[in-house]
mmCIF file of C-alpha atoms and ligand atoms in Angstrom:
data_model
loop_
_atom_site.group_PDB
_atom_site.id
_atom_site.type_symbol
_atom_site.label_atom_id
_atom_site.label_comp_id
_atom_site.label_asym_id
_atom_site.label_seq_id
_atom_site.Cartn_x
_atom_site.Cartn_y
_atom_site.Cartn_z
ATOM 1 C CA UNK J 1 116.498 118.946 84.347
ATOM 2 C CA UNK J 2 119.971 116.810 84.159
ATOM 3 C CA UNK J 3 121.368 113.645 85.133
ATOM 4 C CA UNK J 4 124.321 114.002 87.979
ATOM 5 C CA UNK J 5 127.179 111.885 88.269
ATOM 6 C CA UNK J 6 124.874 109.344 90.458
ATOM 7 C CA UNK J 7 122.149 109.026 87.826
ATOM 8 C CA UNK J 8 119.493 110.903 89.740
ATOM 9 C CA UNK J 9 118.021 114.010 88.096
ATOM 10 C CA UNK J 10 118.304 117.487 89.782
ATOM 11 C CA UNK J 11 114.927 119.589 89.782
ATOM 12 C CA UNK J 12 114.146 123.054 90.773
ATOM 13 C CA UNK J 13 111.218 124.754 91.904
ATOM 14 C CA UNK J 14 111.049 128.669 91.944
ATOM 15 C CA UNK J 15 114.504 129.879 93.429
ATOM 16 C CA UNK J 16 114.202 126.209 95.472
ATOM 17 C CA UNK J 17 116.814 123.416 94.283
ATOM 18 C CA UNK J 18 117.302 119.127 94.612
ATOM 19 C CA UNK J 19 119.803 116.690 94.232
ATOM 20 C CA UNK J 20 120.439 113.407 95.520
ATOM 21 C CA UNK J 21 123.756 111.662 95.611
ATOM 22 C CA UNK J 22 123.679 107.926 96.870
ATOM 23 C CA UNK J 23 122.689 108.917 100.565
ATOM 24 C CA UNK J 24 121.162 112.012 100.852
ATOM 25 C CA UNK J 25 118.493 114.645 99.208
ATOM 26 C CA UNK J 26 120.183 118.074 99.485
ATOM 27 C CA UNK J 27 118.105 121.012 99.102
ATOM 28 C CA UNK J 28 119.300 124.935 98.563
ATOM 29 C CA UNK J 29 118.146 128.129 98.754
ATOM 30 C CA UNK J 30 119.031 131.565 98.526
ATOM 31 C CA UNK J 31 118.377 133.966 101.389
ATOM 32 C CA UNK J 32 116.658 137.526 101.110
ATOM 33 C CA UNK J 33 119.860 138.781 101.892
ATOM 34 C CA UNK J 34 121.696 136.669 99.044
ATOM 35 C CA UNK J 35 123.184 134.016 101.314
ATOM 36 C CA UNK J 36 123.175 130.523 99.358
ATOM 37 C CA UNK J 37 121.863 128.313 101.966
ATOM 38 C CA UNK J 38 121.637 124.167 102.065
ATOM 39 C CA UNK J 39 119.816 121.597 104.022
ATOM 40 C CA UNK J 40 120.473 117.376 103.320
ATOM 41 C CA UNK J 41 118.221 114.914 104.824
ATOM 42 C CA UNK J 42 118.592 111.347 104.351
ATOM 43 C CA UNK J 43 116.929 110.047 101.471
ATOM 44 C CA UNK J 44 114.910 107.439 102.689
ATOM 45 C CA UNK J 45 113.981 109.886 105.302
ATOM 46 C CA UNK J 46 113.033 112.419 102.396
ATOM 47 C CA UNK J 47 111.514 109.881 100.185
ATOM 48 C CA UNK J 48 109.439 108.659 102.902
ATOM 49 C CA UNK J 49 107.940 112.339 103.750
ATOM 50 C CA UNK J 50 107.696 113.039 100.013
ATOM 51 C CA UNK J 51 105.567 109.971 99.477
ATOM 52 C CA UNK J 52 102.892 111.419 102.180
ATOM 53 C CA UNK J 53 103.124 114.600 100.776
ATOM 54 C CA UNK J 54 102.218 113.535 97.491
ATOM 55 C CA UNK J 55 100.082 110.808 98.312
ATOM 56 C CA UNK J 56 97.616 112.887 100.863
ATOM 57 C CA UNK J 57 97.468 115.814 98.336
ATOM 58 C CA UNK J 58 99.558 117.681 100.627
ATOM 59 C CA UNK J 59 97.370 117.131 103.602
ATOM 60 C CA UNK J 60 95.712 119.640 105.979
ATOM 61 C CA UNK J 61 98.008 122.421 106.927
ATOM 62 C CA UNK J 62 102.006 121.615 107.557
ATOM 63 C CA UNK J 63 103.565 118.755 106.421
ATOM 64 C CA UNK J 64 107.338 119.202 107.903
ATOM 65 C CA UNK J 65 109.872 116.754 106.496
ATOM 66 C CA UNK J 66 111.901 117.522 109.242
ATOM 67 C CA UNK J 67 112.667 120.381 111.335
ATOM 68 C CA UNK J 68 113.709 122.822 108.247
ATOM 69 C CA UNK J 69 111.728 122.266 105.350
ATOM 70 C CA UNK J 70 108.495 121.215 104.485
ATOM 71 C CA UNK J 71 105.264 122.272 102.894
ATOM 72 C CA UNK J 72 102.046 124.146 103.466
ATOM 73 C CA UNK J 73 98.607 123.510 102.449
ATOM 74 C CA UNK J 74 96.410 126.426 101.099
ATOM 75 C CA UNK J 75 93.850 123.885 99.121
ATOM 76 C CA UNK J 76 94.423 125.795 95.746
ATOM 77 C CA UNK J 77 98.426 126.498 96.569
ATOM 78 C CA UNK J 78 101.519 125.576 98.303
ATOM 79 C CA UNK J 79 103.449 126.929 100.147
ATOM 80 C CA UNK J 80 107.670 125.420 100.241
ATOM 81 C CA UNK J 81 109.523 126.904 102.683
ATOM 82 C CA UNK J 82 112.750 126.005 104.570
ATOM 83 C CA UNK J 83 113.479 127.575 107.739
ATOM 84 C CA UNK J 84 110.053 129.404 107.770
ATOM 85 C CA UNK J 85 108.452 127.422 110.906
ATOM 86 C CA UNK J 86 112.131 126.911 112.910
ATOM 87 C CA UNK J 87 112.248 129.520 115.308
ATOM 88 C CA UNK J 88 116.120 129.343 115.091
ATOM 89 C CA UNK J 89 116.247 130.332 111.309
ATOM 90 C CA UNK J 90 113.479 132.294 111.061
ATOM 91 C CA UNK J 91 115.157 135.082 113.832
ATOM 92 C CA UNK J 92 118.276 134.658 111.970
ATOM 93 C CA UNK J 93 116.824 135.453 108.470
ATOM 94 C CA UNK J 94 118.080 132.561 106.610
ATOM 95 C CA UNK J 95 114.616 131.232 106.122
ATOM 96 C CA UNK J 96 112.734 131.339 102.787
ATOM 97 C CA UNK J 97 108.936 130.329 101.897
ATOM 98 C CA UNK J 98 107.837 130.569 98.098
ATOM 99 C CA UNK J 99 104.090 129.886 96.890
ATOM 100 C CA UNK J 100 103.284 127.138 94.096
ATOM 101 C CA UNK J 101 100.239 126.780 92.463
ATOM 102 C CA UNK J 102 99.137 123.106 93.516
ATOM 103 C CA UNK J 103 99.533 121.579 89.907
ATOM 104 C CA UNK J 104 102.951 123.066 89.086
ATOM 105 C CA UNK J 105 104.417 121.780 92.855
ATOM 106 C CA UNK J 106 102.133 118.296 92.809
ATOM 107 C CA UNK J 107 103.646 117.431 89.050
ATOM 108 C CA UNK J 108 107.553 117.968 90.411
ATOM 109 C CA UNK J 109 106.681 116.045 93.415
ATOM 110 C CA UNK J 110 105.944 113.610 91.369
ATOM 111 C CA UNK J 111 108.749 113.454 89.256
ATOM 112 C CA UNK J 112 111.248 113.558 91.975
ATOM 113 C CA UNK J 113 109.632 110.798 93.697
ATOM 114 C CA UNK J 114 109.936 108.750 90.892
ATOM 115 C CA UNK J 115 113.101 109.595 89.783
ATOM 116 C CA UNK J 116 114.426 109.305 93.273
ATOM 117 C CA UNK J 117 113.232 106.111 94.325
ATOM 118 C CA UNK J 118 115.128 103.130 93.687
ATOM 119 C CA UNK J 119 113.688 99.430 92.814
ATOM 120 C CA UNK J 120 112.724 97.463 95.710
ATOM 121 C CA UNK J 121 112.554 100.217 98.117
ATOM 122 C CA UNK J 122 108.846 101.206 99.099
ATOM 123 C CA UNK J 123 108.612 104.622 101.152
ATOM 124 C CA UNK J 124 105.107 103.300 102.494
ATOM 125 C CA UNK J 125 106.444 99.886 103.924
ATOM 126 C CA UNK J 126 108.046 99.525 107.738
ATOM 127 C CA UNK J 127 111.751 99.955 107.595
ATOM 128 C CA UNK J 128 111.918 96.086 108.138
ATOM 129 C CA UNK J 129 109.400 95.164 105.222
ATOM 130 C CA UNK J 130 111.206 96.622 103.058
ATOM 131 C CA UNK J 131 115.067 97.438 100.672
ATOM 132 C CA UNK J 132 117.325 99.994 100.660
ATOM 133 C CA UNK J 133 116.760 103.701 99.362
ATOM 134 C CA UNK J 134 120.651 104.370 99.503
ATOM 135 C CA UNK J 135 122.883 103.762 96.764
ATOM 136 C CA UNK J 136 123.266 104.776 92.867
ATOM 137 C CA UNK J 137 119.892 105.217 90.403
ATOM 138 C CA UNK J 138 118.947 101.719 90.335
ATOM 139 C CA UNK J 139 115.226 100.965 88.400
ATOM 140 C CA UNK J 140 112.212 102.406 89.557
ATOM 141 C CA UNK J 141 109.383 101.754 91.951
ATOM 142 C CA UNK J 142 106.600 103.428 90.064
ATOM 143 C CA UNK J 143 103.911 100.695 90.892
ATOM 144 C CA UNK J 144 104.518 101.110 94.809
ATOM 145 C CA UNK J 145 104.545 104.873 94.833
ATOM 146 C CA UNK J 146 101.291 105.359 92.501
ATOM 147 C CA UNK J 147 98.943 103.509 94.909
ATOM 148 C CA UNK J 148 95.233 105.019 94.867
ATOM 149 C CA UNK J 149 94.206 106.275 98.295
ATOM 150 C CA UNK J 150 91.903 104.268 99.848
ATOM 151 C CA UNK J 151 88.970 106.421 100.346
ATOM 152 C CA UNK J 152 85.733 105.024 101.153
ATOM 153 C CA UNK J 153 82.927 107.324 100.147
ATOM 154 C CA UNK J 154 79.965 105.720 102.865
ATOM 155 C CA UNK J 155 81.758 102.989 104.746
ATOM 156 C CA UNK J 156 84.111 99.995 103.639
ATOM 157 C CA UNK J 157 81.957 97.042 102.280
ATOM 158 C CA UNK J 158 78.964 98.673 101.075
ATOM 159 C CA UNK J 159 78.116 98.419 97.928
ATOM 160 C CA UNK J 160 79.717 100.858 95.345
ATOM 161 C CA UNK J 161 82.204 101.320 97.912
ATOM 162 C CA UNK J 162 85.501 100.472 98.916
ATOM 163 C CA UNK J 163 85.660 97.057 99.009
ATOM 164 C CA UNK J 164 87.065 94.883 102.059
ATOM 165 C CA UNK J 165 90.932 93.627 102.044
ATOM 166 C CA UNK J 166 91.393 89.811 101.401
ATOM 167 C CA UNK J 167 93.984 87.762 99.980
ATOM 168 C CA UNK J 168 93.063 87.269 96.879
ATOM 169 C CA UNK J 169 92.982 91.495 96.688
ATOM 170 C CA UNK J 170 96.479 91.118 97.240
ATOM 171 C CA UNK J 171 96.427 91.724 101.112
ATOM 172 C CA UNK J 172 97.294 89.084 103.493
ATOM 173 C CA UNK J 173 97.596 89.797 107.248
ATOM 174 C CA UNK J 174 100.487 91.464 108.679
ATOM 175 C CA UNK J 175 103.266 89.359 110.503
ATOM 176 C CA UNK J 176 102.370 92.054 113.781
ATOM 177 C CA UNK J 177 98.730 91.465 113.479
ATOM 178 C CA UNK J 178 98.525 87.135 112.677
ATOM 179 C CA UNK J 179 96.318 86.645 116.014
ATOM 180 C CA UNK J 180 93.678 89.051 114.688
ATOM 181 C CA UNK J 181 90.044 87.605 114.068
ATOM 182 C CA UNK J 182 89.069 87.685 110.848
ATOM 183 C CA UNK J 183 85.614 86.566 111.041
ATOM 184 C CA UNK J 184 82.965 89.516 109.840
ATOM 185 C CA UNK J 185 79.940 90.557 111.789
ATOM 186 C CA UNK J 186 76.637 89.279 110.619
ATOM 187 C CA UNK J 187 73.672 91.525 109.374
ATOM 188 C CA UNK J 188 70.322 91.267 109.269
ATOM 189 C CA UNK J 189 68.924 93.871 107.727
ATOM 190 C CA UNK J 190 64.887 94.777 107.451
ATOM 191 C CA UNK J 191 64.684 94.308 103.388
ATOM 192 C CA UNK J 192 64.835 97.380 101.485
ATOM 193 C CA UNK J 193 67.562 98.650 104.239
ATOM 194 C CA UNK J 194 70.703 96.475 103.029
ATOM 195 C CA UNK J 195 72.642 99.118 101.663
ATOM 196 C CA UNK J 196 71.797 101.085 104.866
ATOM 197 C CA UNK J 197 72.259 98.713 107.607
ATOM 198 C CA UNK J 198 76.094 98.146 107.790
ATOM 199 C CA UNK J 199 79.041 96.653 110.170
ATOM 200 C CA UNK J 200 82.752 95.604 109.046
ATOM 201 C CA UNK J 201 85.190 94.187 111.259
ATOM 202 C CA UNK J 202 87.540 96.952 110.875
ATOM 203 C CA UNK J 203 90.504 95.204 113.167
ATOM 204 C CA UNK J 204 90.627 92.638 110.198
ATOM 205 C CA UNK J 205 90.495 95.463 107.571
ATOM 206 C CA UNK J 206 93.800 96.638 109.623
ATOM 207 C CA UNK J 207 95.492 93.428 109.847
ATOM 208 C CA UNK J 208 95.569 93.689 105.939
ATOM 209 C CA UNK J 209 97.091 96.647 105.365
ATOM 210 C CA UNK J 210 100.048 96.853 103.555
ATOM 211 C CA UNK J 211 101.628 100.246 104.126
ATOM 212 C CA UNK J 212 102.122 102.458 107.278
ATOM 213 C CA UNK J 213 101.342 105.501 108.465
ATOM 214 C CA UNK J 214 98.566 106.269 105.518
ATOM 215 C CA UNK J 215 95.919 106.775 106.758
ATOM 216 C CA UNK J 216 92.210 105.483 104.493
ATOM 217 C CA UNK J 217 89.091 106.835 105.035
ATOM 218 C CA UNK J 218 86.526 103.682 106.560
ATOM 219 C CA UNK J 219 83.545 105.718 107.294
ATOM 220 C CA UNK J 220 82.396 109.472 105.920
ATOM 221 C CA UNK J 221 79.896 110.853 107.676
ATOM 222 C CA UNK J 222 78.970 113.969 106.486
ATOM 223 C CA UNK J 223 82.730 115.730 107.293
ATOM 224 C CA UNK J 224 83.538 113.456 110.164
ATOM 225 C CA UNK J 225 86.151 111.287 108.559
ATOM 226 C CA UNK J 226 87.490 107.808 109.917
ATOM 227 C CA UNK J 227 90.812 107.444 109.348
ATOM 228 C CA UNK J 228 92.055 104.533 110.741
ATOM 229 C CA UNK J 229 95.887 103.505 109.772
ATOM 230 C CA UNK J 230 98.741 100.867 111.013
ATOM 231 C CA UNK J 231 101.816 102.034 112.134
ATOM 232 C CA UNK J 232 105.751 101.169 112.335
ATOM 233 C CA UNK J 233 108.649 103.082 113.136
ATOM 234 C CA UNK J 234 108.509 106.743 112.509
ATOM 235 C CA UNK J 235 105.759 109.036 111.032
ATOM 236 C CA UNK J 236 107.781 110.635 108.264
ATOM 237 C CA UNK J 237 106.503 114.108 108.091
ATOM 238 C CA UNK J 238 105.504 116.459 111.217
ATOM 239 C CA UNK J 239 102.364 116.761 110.731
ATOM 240 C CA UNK J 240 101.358 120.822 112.149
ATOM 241 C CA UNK J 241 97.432 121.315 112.485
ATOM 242 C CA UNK J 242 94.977 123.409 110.973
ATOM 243 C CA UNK J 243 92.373 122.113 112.818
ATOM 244 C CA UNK J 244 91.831 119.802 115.797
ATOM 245 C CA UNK J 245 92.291 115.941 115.277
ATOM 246 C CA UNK J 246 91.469 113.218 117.615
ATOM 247 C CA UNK J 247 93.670 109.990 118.021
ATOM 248 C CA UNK J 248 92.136 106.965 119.614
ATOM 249 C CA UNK J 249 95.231 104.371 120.206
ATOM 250 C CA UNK J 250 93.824 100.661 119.152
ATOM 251 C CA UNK J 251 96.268 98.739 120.082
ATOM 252 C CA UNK J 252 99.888 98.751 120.930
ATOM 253 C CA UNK J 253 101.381 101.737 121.512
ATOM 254 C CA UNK J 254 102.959 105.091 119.929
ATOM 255 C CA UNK J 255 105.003 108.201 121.666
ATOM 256 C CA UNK J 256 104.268 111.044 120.325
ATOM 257 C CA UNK J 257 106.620 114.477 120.266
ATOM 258 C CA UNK J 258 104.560 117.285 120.220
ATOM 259 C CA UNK J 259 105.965 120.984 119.580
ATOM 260 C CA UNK J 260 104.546 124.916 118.902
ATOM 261 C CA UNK J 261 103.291 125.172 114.900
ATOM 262 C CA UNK J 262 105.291 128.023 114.075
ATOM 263 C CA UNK J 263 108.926 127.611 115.934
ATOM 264 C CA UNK J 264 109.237 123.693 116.725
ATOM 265 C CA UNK J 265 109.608 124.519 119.793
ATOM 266 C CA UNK J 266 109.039 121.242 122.423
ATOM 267 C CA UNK J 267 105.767 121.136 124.111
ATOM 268 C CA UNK J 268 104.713 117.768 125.330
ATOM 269 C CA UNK J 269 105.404 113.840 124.790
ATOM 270 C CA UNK J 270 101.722 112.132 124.855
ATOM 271 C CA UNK J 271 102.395 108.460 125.534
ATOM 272 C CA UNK J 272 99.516 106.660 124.055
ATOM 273 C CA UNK J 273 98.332 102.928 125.183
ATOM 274 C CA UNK J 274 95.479 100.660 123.966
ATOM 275 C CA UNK J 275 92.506 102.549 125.116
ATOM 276 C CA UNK J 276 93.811 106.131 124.988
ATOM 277 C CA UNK J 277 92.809 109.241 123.202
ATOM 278 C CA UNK J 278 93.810 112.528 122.527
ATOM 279 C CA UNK J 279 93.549 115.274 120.587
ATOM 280 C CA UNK J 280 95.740 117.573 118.899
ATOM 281 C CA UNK J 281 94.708 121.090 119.300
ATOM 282 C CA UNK J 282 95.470 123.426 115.983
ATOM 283 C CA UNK J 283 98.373 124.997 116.988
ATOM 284 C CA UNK J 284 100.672 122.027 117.601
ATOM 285 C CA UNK J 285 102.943 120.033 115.192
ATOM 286 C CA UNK J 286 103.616 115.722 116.278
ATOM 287 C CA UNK J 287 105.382 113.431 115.277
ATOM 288 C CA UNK J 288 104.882 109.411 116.389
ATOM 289 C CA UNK J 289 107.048 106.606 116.847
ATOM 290 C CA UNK J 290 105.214 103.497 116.824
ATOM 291 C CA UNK J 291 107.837 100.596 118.172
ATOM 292 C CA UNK J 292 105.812 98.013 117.129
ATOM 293 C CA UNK J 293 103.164 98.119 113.687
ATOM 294 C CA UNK J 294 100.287 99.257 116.069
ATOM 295 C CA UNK J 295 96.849 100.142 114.759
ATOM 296 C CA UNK J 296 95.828 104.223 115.262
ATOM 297 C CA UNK J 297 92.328 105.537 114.610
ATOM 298 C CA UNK J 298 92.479 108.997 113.464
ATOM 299 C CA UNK J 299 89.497 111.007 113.420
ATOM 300 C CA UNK J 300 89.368 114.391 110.917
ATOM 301 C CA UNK J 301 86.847 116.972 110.736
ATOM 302 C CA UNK J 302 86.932 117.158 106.757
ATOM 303 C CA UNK J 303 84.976 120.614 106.549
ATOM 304 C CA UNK J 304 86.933 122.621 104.201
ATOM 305 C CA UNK J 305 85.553 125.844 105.906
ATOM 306 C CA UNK J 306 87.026 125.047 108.960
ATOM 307 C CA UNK J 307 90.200 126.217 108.311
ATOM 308 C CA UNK J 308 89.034 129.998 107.955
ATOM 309 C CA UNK J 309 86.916 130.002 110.869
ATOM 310 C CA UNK J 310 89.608 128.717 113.194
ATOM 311 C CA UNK J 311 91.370 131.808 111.401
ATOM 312 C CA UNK J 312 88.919 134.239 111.907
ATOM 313 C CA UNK J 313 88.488 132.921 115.694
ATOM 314 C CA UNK J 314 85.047 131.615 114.732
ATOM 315 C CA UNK J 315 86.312 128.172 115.859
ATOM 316 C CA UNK J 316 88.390 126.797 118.295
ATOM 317 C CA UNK J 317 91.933 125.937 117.994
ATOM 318 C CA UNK J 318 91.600 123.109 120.959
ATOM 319 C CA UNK J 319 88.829 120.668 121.240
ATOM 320 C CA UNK J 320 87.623 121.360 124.961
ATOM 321 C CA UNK J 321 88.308 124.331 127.182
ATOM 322 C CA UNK J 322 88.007 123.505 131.020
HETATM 323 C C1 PHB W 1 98.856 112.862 111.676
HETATM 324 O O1 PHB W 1 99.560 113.731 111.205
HETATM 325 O O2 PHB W 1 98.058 113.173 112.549
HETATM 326 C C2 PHB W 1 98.978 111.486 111.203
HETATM 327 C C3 PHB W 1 99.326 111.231 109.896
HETATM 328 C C4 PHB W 1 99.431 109.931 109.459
HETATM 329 C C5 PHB W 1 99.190 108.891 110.310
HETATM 330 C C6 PHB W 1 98.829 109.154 111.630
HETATM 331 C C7 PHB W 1 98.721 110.445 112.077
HETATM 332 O O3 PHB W 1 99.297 107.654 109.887
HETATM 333 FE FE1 FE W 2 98.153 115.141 112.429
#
């Protein structure tokens, strides 16, 4: 590791390489062939990606940066690849995928994330809530990019469990979400059932959040996972399935770009109102834009067998077949 002439620190992982200059993350690979190859996002675009990444533990299946490179999931390993899942360079051979084990690929993560991320810019916050990425090393953001995931184990509220967001926690409502009742439903549970018999008002939970497109875990059922989130702007990654995933639209309203797994190639725009749902089968990648901070629920089947039985054609890739 070194220091270039903008203060950021180059990394490497296997034959991949990273450097940042005061706009950009470049990244370069070799081809089979021996063609040195290079792809340059933006850096708050690639900051913003490599927060999720990092954050969700690199998340079920693909999580695309962009339309070159990005990462997938194996639950013990990772895969990096560049090219790998654009139909484009994969046909033209310039693509290259190398497996990490999970520790060794989390731990640079890390470090570039740090390293790379400037003081008083927060890759979770809305473009508008937020500073700059751009410019020369300047400080560090280390508090804003080590936040613990919010996972409830049962359901928000209960006891032992993730508690609800308030003020004094440090989260005041949103400037989107100020007409949102914040009054809590009342229970009256038989006694002996008050750590069974449970209700939240999760709009208000919502209205507090301080980050976007992360989503926390509200309810676990067995593996039926609640994951509701708020969003603004862009989702920063591409998120490409492993399994099926439901989207209920709460309020507002996001477009969605959806596209094949493996080549990026277009598929569908899903234009999602208050009221709608949809699900993503397994073999699509999306991508939402959110024009105003909008509240999703996304709802995960968390089995971690799933994933092999959808491989072995045990279970389906879509969630209905007409
Ligand atoms: C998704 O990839 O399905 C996804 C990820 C994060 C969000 C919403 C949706 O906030
Ligand atoms: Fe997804």
């Amino acid at each position: 590791m070194s220091t270039n002439q903008h203060g950021y620190q180059d990394f490497q992982l296997g034959s991949f390489t990273f450097r940042r200059d005061e706009y950009f993350a470049h990244i370069g690979w070799t081809t089979k062939s021996g063609k040195p190859m290079s792809h340059t996002m933006d850096a708050g675009n690639y900051l913003r990606a490599l927060m999720r990444d990092v954050a969700w533990g690199f998340f079920y299946g693909w999580v695309n940066f962009d339309n070159v490179i990005g990462t997938v999931n194996h639950y013990e390993s990772v895969d990096l690849y560049a090219g790998s899942y654009n139909g484009t360079m994969k046909e033209a051979g310039i693509d290259l995928l190398e497996n990490f084990p999970t520790a060794q690929i989390r731990a640079t993560f890390e470090q570039m994330l740090d390293d790379w991320t400037n003081e008083g810019f927060d890759p979770f916050a809305a473009p508008l809530e937020t500073g700059s990425p751009h410019g020369r090393k300047r400080g560090n953001n280390t508090a804003k990019i080590t936040r613990a995931r919010e996972l409830a184990k049962r359901c928000v509220g209960l006891k032992d469990d993730l508690p609800l967001r308030t003020d004094e926690r440090g989260a005041p409502v949103n400037r989107a979400f100020a007409d949102v009742p914040q009054d809590q439903p009342e229970l009256h549970p038989e006694p002996g059932f008050e750590n069974e018999v449970h209700a939240f008002n999760l709009f208000g939970f919502l209205s507090r959040s301080q980050v976007t497109w992360n989503p926390s875990f509200t309810s676990v059922v067995k593996y039926s996972f609640m994951c509701p989130t708020t969003e603004e702007h862009i989702l920063p990654i591409i998120h490409g399935n492993d399994r099926v995933e439901w989207f209920f639209q709460m309020t507002d309203e996001i477009h969605w770009d959806c596209g094949d797994k493996n080549t990026g190639k277009p598929l569908a725009r899903v234009i999602m109102k208050a009221g709608d749902m949809a699900a993503m089968p397994a073999y699509c990648r999306h991508q939402g834009y959110s024009p105003k901070r909008s509240m999703l629920l996304v709802w995960e089947n968390g089995s971690p067998t799933l994933v092999f039985e959808i491989q072995k054609g045990e279970s389906p890739e879509v969630p209905v077949k007409f």
